[in-house]
Amino acid sequence: MVLSDCRILLVDDEKQILEINKKLLSENGFNNVLYALNGEEADKIMEKEQADLVVLDIMMPGVSGLSLYESWKKRGINIPVIFLSARDEETSRLKGLGLGADDYVTKPYTPEELLLRIKAVLRRTYHLTENTVVELGTVRVDLSSGIVKRPDGEVELTAKEFQLFSKLYDNQGKIVSLNALMDTLWPDGSYGLENSLIVHVRRLREKVEEDPSKPEYLQTVRGLGYRLNIRGRK
């Protein structure tokens, strides 16, 4: 089984947040996404369909996320849970209870952060992998090995090229700002000038583009950053 096969239950009393998170997961290959607007609904779903992971809001009217999780534990329902906490003190309280939750995300959070946390917990819990072969025309990028297979042979991505491609792939179809990419490649802030990033982008294009002089997939968005369009230009 791969990550995209996992069944994820989203529980939050704010419908807009549920829709945003469901859309995020669907766009990133998760096709088995369930959701509930309160603890009672979530409990009924768990009785009928065993989820592989639950994203559970703590502060809900009626049955709170904490009470629901404690109930599941007492009934022998052991499932990885990522708690959504509106306040830092709730996270501290949760840790103090020692309930054994797998992760905590404090609101407000970015959808991308939640996606990364979900993937990390699933990998850690079930030792799963992703379908990591990205097809860019006649070029195939294997993210599990960092090897690019081209019609003229195979080349290997450097560590920086791998980080750069992975960041763009995680945000495929979206503009990733120059600052976000530089923070990914040089998290300690030692990257210096933007020219360093431009060099790595050029070298990456030489490996993943059929014609690096006319990039079809790794696109420049002038003044904003870069975007990976795995379907190519239209």
PDB file of C-alpha atoms in Angstrom:
ATOM      1  CA  MET A   1       0.000   0.000   0.000  1.00  0.00           C
ATOM      2  CA  VAL A   2       1.155   3.533  -0.785  1.00  0.00           C
ATOM      3  CA  LEU A   3       0.295   6.822   0.917  1.00  0.00           C
ATOM      4  CA  SER A   4      -2.463   7.698  -1.525  1.00  0.00           C
ATOM      5  CA  ASP A   5      -4.351   4.507  -0.581  1.00  0.00           C
ATOM      6  CA  CYS A   6      -4.749   5.607   3.044  1.00  0.00           C
ATOM      7  CA  ARG A   7      -8.169   6.562   4.395  1.00  0.00           C
ATOM      8  CA  ILE A   8      -8.093   9.855   6.271  1.00  0.00           C
ATOM      9  CA  LEU A   9     -10.834  11.191   8.546  1.00  0.00           C
ATOM     10  CA  LEU A  10     -11.009  14.987   8.992  1.00  0.00           C
ATOM     11  CA  VAL A  11     -12.913  16.203  12.052  1.00  0.00           C
ATOM     12  CA  ASP A  12     -13.582  19.928  12.541  1.00  0.00           C
ATOM     13  CA  ASP A  13     -16.659  21.972  13.418  1.00  0.00           C
ATOM     14  CA  GLU A  14     -15.676  24.629  10.862  1.00  0.00           C
ATOM     15  CA  LYS A  15     -16.976  23.451   7.490  1.00  0.00           C
ATOM     16  CA  GLN A  16     -14.733  25.823   5.533  1.00  0.00           C
ATOM     17  CA  ILE A  17     -11.621  24.314   7.104  1.00  0.00           C
ATOM     18  CA  LEU A  18     -12.891  20.829   6.287  1.00  0.00           C
ATOM     19  CA  GLU A  19     -13.436  21.763   2.640  1.00  0.00           C
ATOM     20  CA  ILE A  20      -9.996  23.354   2.347  1.00  0.00           C
ATOM     21  CA  ASN A  21      -8.245  20.342   3.873  1.00  0.00           C
ATOM     22  CA  LYS A  22     -10.283  17.857   1.844  1.00  0.00           C
ATOM     23  CA  LYS A  23      -9.440  19.697  -1.369  1.00  0.00           C
ATOM     24  CA  LEU A  24      -5.762  19.822  -0.393  1.00  0.00           C
ATOM     25  CA  LEU A  25      -5.639  16.067   0.172  1.00  0.00           C
ATOM     26  CA  SER A  26      -7.560  15.292  -3.024  1.00  0.00           C
ATOM     27  CA  GLU A  27      -5.227  17.482  -5.085  1.00  0.00           C
ATOM     28  CA  ASN A  28      -2.261  15.587  -3.636  1.00  0.00           C
ATOM     29  CA  GLY A  29      -3.500  12.116  -4.519  1.00  0.00           C
ATOM     30  CA  PHE A  30      -5.493  11.111  -1.415  1.00  0.00           C
ATOM     31  CA  ASN A  31      -8.753   9.691  -2.727  1.00  0.00           C
ATOM     32  CA  ASN A  32     -10.181   8.174   0.468  1.00  0.00           C
ATOM     33  CA  VAL A  33     -11.014  11.242   2.543  1.00  0.00           C
ATOM     34  CA  LEU A  34     -13.885  11.220   5.048  1.00  0.00           C
ATOM     35  CA  TYR A  35     -15.009  14.148   7.170  1.00  0.00           C
ATOM     36  CA  ALA A  36     -17.206  14.969  10.148  1.00  0.00           C
ATOM     37  CA  LEU A  37     -18.415  18.263  11.610  1.00  0.00           C
ATOM     38  CA  ASN A  38     -18.460  17.066  15.218  1.00  0.00           C
ATOM     39  CA  GLY A  39     -17.353  14.314  17.546  1.00  0.00           C
ATOM     40  CA  GLU A  40     -20.615  12.381  17.332  1.00  0.00           C
ATOM     41  CA  GLU A  41     -20.394  12.143  13.531  1.00  0.00           C
ATOM     42  CA  ALA A  42     -16.759  11.119  13.719  1.00  0.00           C
ATOM     43  CA  ASP A  43     -17.539   8.366  16.220  1.00  0.00           C
ATOM     44  CA  LYS A  44     -20.260   6.937  13.959  1.00  0.00           C
ATOM     45  CA  ILE A  45     -17.888   6.940  10.987  1.00  0.00           C
ATOM     46  CA  MET A  46     -15.230   5.114  13.000  1.00  0.00           C
ATOM     47  CA  GLU A  47     -17.771   2.442  13.966  1.00  0.00           C
ATOM     48  CA  LYS A  48     -18.484   1.727  10.297  1.00  0.00           C
ATOM     49  CA  GLU A  49     -15.203   2.473   8.528  1.00  0.00           C
ATOM     50  CA  GLN A  50     -11.771   2.190  10.090  1.00  0.00           C
ATOM     51  CA  ALA A  51      -9.660   5.172   9.060  1.00  0.00           C
ATOM     52  CA  ASP A  52      -5.881   5.009   8.791  1.00  0.00           C
ATOM     53  CA  LEU A  53      -5.374   8.479  10.275  1.00  0.00           C
ATOM     54  CA  VAL A  54      -7.550  11.127  11.924  1.00  0.00           C
ATOM     55  CA  VAL A  55      -7.005  14.895  11.819  1.00  0.00           C
ATOM     56  CA  LEU A  56      -8.938  15.920  14.929  1.00  0.00           C
ATOM     57  CA  ASP A  57      -9.829  19.401  16.146  1.00  0.00           C
ATOM     58  CA  ILE A  58      -9.600  19.763  19.932  1.00  0.00           C
ATOM     59  CA  MET A  59     -12.073  22.585  20.548  1.00  0.00           C
ATOM     60  CA  MET A  60     -15.483  21.432  19.297  1.00  0.00           C
ATOM     61  CA  PRO A  61     -18.963  21.878  20.799  1.00  0.00           C
ATOM     62  CA  GLY A  62     -20.455  18.777  22.350  1.00  0.00           C
ATOM     63  CA  VAL A  63     -17.868  16.013  22.351  1.00  0.00           C
ATOM     64  CA  SER A  64     -14.408  17.603  22.259  1.00  0.00           C
ATOM     65  CA  GLY A  65     -11.517  16.131  20.338  1.00  0.00           C
ATOM     66  CA  LEU A  66      -9.807  15.179  23.595  1.00  0.00           C
ATOM     67  CA  SER A  67     -12.885  13.361  24.930  1.00  0.00           C
ATOM     68  CA  LEU A  68     -13.398  11.541  21.649  1.00  0.00           C
ATOM     69  CA  TYR A  69      -9.788  10.398  21.502  1.00  0.00           C
ATOM     70  CA  GLU A  70      -9.890   9.208  25.119  1.00  0.00           C
ATOM     71  CA  SER A  71     -13.052   7.254  24.321  1.00  0.00           C
ATOM     72  CA  TRP A  72     -11.402   5.578  21.349  1.00  0.00           C
ATOM     73  CA  LYS A  73      -8.382   4.614  23.424  1.00  0.00           C
ATOM     74  CA  LYS A  74     -10.592   3.049  26.129  1.00  0.00           C
ATOM     75  CA  ARG A  75     -12.463   1.065  23.464  1.00  0.00           C
ATOM     76  CA  GLY A  76      -9.239  -0.254  21.972  1.00  0.00           C
ATOM     77  CA  ILE A  77      -9.351   1.906  18.828  1.00  0.00           C
ATOM     78  CA  ASN A  78      -5.685   2.646  18.287  1.00  0.00           C
ATOM     79  CA  ILE A  79      -5.245   4.950  15.337  1.00  0.00           C
ATOM     80  CA  PRO A  80      -2.727   7.693  14.536  1.00  0.00           C
ATOM     81  CA  VAL A  81      -4.140  11.137  15.313  1.00  0.00           C
ATOM     82  CA  ILE A  82      -2.976  14.646  14.465  1.00  0.00           C
ATOM     83  CA  PHE A  83      -4.609  17.154  16.803  1.00  0.00           C
ATOM     84  CA  LEU A  84      -5.492  20.654  15.665  1.00  0.00           C
ATOM     85  CA  SER A  85      -5.120  23.100  18.535  1.00  0.00           C
ATOM     86  CA  ALA A  86      -6.378  26.682  18.519  1.00  0.00           C
ATOM     87  CA  ARG A  87      -4.170  27.697  21.418  1.00  0.00           C
ATOM     88  CA  ASP A  88      -0.690  26.790  22.583  1.00  0.00           C
ATOM     89  CA  GLU A  89      -1.969  26.031  26.071  1.00  0.00           C
ATOM     90  CA  GLU A  90      -4.220  23.315  24.661  1.00  0.00           C
ATOM     91  CA  THR A  91      -1.204  21.691  23.050  1.00  0.00           C
ATOM     92  CA  SER A  92       0.676  21.842  26.350  1.00  0.00           C
ATOM     93  CA  ARG A  93      -2.301  20.383  28.170  1.00  0.00           C
ATOM     94  CA  LEU A  94      -2.581  17.602  25.606  1.00  0.00           C
ATOM     95  CA  LYS A  95       1.081  16.711  25.954  1.00  0.00           C
ATOM     96  CA  GLY A  96       0.696  16.694  29.708  1.00  0.00           C
ATOM     97  CA  LEU A  97      -2.160  14.204  29.517  1.00  0.00           C
ATOM     98  CA  GLY A  98       0.138  11.770  27.752  1.00  0.00           C
ATOM     99  CA  LEU A  99      -2.607  10.502  25.500  1.00  0.00           C
ATOM    100  CA  GLY A 100      -0.152   9.342  22.886  1.00  0.00           C
ATOM    101  CA  ALA A 101      -1.265  11.499  19.975  1.00  0.00           C
ATOM    102  CA  ASP A 102       1.076  11.342  17.004  1.00  0.00           C
ATOM    103  CA  ASP A 103       1.366  15.050  16.219  1.00  0.00           C
ATOM    104  CA  TYR A 104      -0.016  18.494  17.007  1.00  0.00           C
ATOM    105  CA  VAL A 105      -0.659  21.421  14.690  1.00  0.00           C
ATOM    106  CA  THR A 106      -1.476  24.837  16.151  1.00  0.00           C
ATOM    107  CA  LYS A 107      -3.944  27.104  14.357  1.00  0.00           C
ATOM    108  CA  PRO A 108      -3.453  29.108  12.239  1.00  0.00           C
ATOM    109  CA  TYR A 109      -1.448  26.761  10.032  1.00  0.00           C
ATOM    110  CA  THR A 110      -0.784  26.540   6.316  1.00  0.00           C
ATOM    111  CA  PRO A 111      -2.427  23.702   4.351  1.00  0.00           C
ATOM    112  CA  GLU A 112       1.040  22.682   3.137  1.00  0.00           C
ATOM    113  CA  GLU A 113       2.235  22.247   6.731  1.00  0.00           C
ATOM    114  CA  LEU A 114      -0.691  19.961   7.518  1.00  0.00           C
ATOM    115  CA  LEU A 115      -0.054  17.920   4.366  1.00  0.00           C
ATOM    116  CA  LEU A 116       3.585  17.372   5.335  1.00  0.00           C
ATOM    117  CA  ARG A 117       2.570  16.338   8.871  1.00  0.00           C
ATOM    118  CA  ILE A 118       0.010  13.863   7.519  1.00  0.00           C
ATOM    119  CA  LYS A 119       2.522  12.273   5.161  1.00  0.00           C
ATOM    120  CA  ALA A 120       5.149  12.068   7.900  1.00  0.00           C
ATOM    121  CA  VAL A 121       2.809  10.328  10.364  1.00  0.00           C
ATOM    122  CA  LEU A 122       1.593   7.850   7.735  1.00  0.00           C
ATOM    123  CA  ARG A 123       5.137   6.988   6.685  1.00  0.00           C
ATOM    124  CA  ARG A 124       6.242   6.583  10.297  1.00  0.00           C
ATOM    125  CA  THR A 125       3.245   4.518  11.345  1.00  0.00           C
ATOM    126  CA  TYR A 126       2.773   2.214   8.371  1.00  0.00           C
ATOM    127  CA  HIS A 127       6.244   2.371   6.776  1.00  0.00           C
ATOM    128  CA  LEU A 128       4.618   3.468   3.537  1.00  0.00           C
ATOM    129  CA  THR A 129       6.061   4.960   0.391  1.00  0.00           C
ATOM    130  CA  GLU A 130       4.726   7.285  -2.261  1.00  0.00           C
ATOM    131  CA  ASN A 131       4.412   6.672  -5.952  1.00  0.00           C
ATOM    132  CA  THR A 132       7.469   8.820  -6.536  1.00  0.00           C
ATOM    133  CA  VAL A 133       8.105   8.529 -10.268  1.00  0.00           C
ATOM    134  CA  VAL A 134       7.307  11.877 -11.885  1.00  0.00           C
ATOM    135  CA  GLU A 135       6.864  11.836 -15.651  1.00  0.00           C
ATOM    136  CA  LEU A 136       7.847  14.975 -17.540  1.00  0.00           C
ATOM    137  CA  GLY A 137       7.336  14.038 -21.163  1.00  0.00           C
ATOM    138  CA  THR A 138      10.051  11.552 -22.057  1.00  0.00           C
ATOM    139  CA  VAL A 139      11.903  12.278 -18.801  1.00  0.00           C
ATOM    140  CA  ARG A 140      11.170  10.322 -15.607  1.00  0.00           C
ATOM    141  CA  VAL A 141      12.267  11.579 -12.192  1.00  0.00           C
ATOM    142  CA  ASP A 142      12.439   8.904  -9.485  1.00  0.00           C
ATOM    143  CA  LEU A 143      12.172  10.690  -6.131  1.00  0.00           C
ATOM    144  CA  SER A 144      12.902   7.513  -4.184  1.00  0.00           C
ATOM    145  CA  SER A 145      16.391   7.287  -5.699  1.00  0.00           C
ATOM    146  CA  GLY A 146      17.061  10.791  -7.007  1.00  0.00           C
ATOM    147  CA  ILE A 147      17.733   9.393 -10.477  1.00  0.00           C
ATOM    148  CA  VAL A 148      16.513  11.043 -13.672  1.00  0.00           C
ATOM    149  CA  LYS A 149      15.897   8.691 -16.578  1.00  0.00           C
ATOM    150  CA  ARG A 150      16.245  10.386 -19.955  1.00  0.00           C
ATOM    151  CA  PRO A 151      16.131   9.006 -23.500  1.00  0.00           C
ATOM    152  CA  ASP A 152      19.892   9.566 -23.665  1.00  0.00           C
ATOM    153  CA  GLY A 153      20.646   7.830 -20.350  1.00  0.00           C
ATOM    154  CA  GLU A 154      20.430   8.326 -16.590  1.00  0.00           C
ATOM    155  CA  VAL A 155      21.701  11.201 -14.459  1.00  0.00           C
ATOM    156  CA  GLU A 156      21.601  11.691 -10.706  1.00  0.00           C
ATOM    157  CA  LEU A 157      20.266  14.738  -8.903  1.00  0.00           C
ATOM    158  CA  THR A 158      22.567  16.479  -6.449  1.00  0.00           C
ATOM    159  CA  ALA A 159      21.317  17.069  -2.897  1.00  0.00           C
ATOM    160  CA  LYS A 160      20.337  20.674  -3.688  1.00  0.00           C
ATOM    161  CA  GLU A 161      18.666  19.718  -6.966  1.00  0.00           C
ATOM    162  CA  PHE A 162      16.705  17.010  -5.157  1.00  0.00           C
ATOM    163  CA  GLN A 163      15.559  19.459  -2.461  1.00  0.00           C
ATOM    164  CA  LEU A 164      14.590  21.997  -5.103  1.00  0.00           C
ATOM    165  CA  PHE A 165      12.622  19.528  -7.219  1.00  0.00           C
ATOM    166  CA  SER A 166      10.901  18.008  -4.169  1.00  0.00           C
ATOM    167  CA  LYS A 167       9.768  21.430  -2.956  1.00  0.00           C
ATOM    168  CA  LEU A 168       8.348  22.285  -6.370  1.00  0.00           C
ATOM    169  CA  TYR A 169       6.733  18.858  -6.717  1.00  0.00           C
ATOM    170  CA  ASP A 170       5.046  19.145  -3.305  1.00  0.00           C
ATOM    171  CA  ASN A 171       3.537  22.402  -4.581  1.00  0.00           C
ATOM    172  CA  GLN A 172       3.002  21.329  -8.192  1.00  0.00           C
ATOM    173  CA  GLY A 173       0.986  23.776 -10.251  1.00  0.00           C
ATOM    174  CA  LYS A 174       1.524  26.530  -7.688  1.00  0.00           C
ATOM    175  CA  ILE A 175       4.019  29.375  -7.626  1.00  0.00           C
ATOM    176  CA  VAL A 176       6.763  28.821  -5.053  1.00  0.00           C
ATOM    177  CA  SER A 177       8.385  32.108  -4.077  1.00  0.00           C
ATOM    178  CA  LEU A 178      12.093  32.743  -4.367  1.00  0.00           C
ATOM    179  CA  ASN A 179      12.358  33.149  -0.592  1.00  0.00           C
ATOM    180  CA  ALA A 180      10.575  29.854   0.059  1.00  0.00           C
ATOM    181  CA  LEU A 181      12.926  28.008  -2.291  1.00  0.00           C
ATOM    182  CA  MET A 182      16.016  29.636  -0.784  1.00  0.00           C
ATOM    183  CA  ASP A 183      14.814  28.762   2.712  1.00  0.00           C
ATOM    184  CA  THR A 184      14.421  25.153   1.564  1.00  0.00           C
ATOM    185  CA  LEU A 185      17.918  24.935   0.097  1.00  0.00           C
ATOM    186  CA  TRP A 186      19.644  27.008   2.777  1.00  0.00           C
ATOM    187  CA  PRO A 187      17.552  26.863   5.983  1.00  0.00           C
ATOM    188  CA  ASP A 188      20.318  28.507   8.020  1.00  0.00           C
ATOM    189  CA  GLY A 189      20.079  31.634   5.856  1.00  0.00           C
ATOM    190  CA  SER A 190      23.583  31.268   4.441  1.00  0.00           C
ATOM    191  CA  TYR A 191      22.560  31.252   0.780  1.00  0.00           C
ATOM    192  CA  GLY A 192      23.704  34.811   0.021  1.00  0.00           C
ATOM    193  CA  LEU A 193      22.505  36.028  -3.372  1.00  0.00           C
ATOM    194  CA  GLU A 194      19.555  34.924  -5.454  1.00  0.00           C
ATOM    195  CA  ASN A 195      22.067  34.038  -8.177  1.00  0.00           C
ATOM    196  CA  SER A 196      22.881  30.820  -6.301  1.00  0.00           C
ATOM    197  CA  LEU A 197      19.278  29.666  -6.656  1.00  0.00           C
ATOM    198  CA  ILE A 198      19.228  30.578 -10.343  1.00  0.00           C
ATOM    199  CA  VAL A 199      22.294  28.393 -10.913  1.00  0.00           C
ATOM    200  CA  HIS A 200      20.636  25.380  -9.259  1.00  0.00           C
ATOM    201  CA  VAL A 201      17.438  25.917 -11.259  1.00  0.00           C
ATOM    202  CA  ARG A 202      19.440  26.028 -14.493  1.00  0.00           C
ATOM    203  CA  ARG A 203      21.294  22.814 -13.644  1.00  0.00           C
ATOM    204  CA  LEU A 204      18.059  21.092 -12.645  1.00  0.00           C
ATOM    205  CA  ARG A 205      16.456  22.077 -15.945  1.00  0.00           C
ATOM    206  CA  GLU A 206      19.378  20.560 -17.805  1.00  0.00           C
ATOM    207  CA  LYS A 207      18.456  17.241 -16.224  1.00  0.00           C
ATOM    208  CA  VAL A 208      14.635  17.242 -16.194  1.00  0.00           C
ATOM    209  CA  GLU A 209      13.734  19.250 -19.302  1.00  0.00           C
ATOM    210  CA  GLU A 210      13.815  17.812 -22.810  1.00  0.00           C
ATOM    211  CA  ASP A 211      14.969  21.234 -24.042  1.00  0.00           C
ATOM    212  CA  PRO A 212      16.456  23.261 -21.136  1.00  0.00           C
ATOM    213  CA  SER A 213      16.611  26.402 -23.287  1.00  0.00           C
ATOM    214  CA  LYS A 214      12.814  26.240 -23.628  1.00  0.00           C
ATOM    215  CA  PRO A 215      11.641  24.873 -20.251  1.00  0.00           C
ATOM    216  CA  GLU A 216       8.214  23.309 -20.472  1.00  0.00           C
ATOM    217  CA  TYR A 217       7.775  21.965 -16.938  1.00  0.00           C
ATOM    218  CA  LEU A 218       9.990  23.948 -14.554  1.00  0.00           C
ATOM    219  CA  GLN A 219       8.570  27.364 -15.331  1.00  0.00           C
ATOM    220  CA  THR A 220       9.763  30.820 -14.297  1.00  0.00           C
ATOM    221  CA  VAL A 221       7.099  33.197 -13.006  1.00  0.00           C
ATOM    222  CA  ARG A 222       8.826  36.537 -13.373  1.00  0.00           C
ATOM    223  CA  GLY A 223       9.154  38.557 -10.211  1.00  0.00           C
ATOM    224  CA  LEU A 224       7.513  35.830  -8.109  1.00  0.00           C
ATOM    225  CA  GLY A 225       9.356  32.531  -8.271  1.00  0.00           C
ATOM    226  CA  TYR A 226       9.039  29.163 -10.006  1.00  0.00           C
ATOM    227  CA  ARG A 227       6.311  26.627 -10.700  1.00  0.00           C
ATOM    228  CA  LEU A 228       6.431  22.954 -11.616  1.00  0.00           C
ATOM    229  CA  ASN A 229       3.741  22.104 -14.152  1.00  0.00           C
ATOM    230  CA  ILE A 230       3.956  18.362 -14.620  1.00  0.00           C
ATOM    231  CA  ARG A 231       1.446  18.505 -17.474  1.00  0.00           C
ATOM    232  CA  GLY A 232       3.600  20.931 -19.425  1.00  0.00           C
ATOM    233  CA  ARG A 233       2.528  24.088 -21.213  1.00  0.00           C
ATOM    234  CA  LYS A 234      -0.860  24.274 -22.890  1.00  0.00           C
TER     235      LYS A 234
END
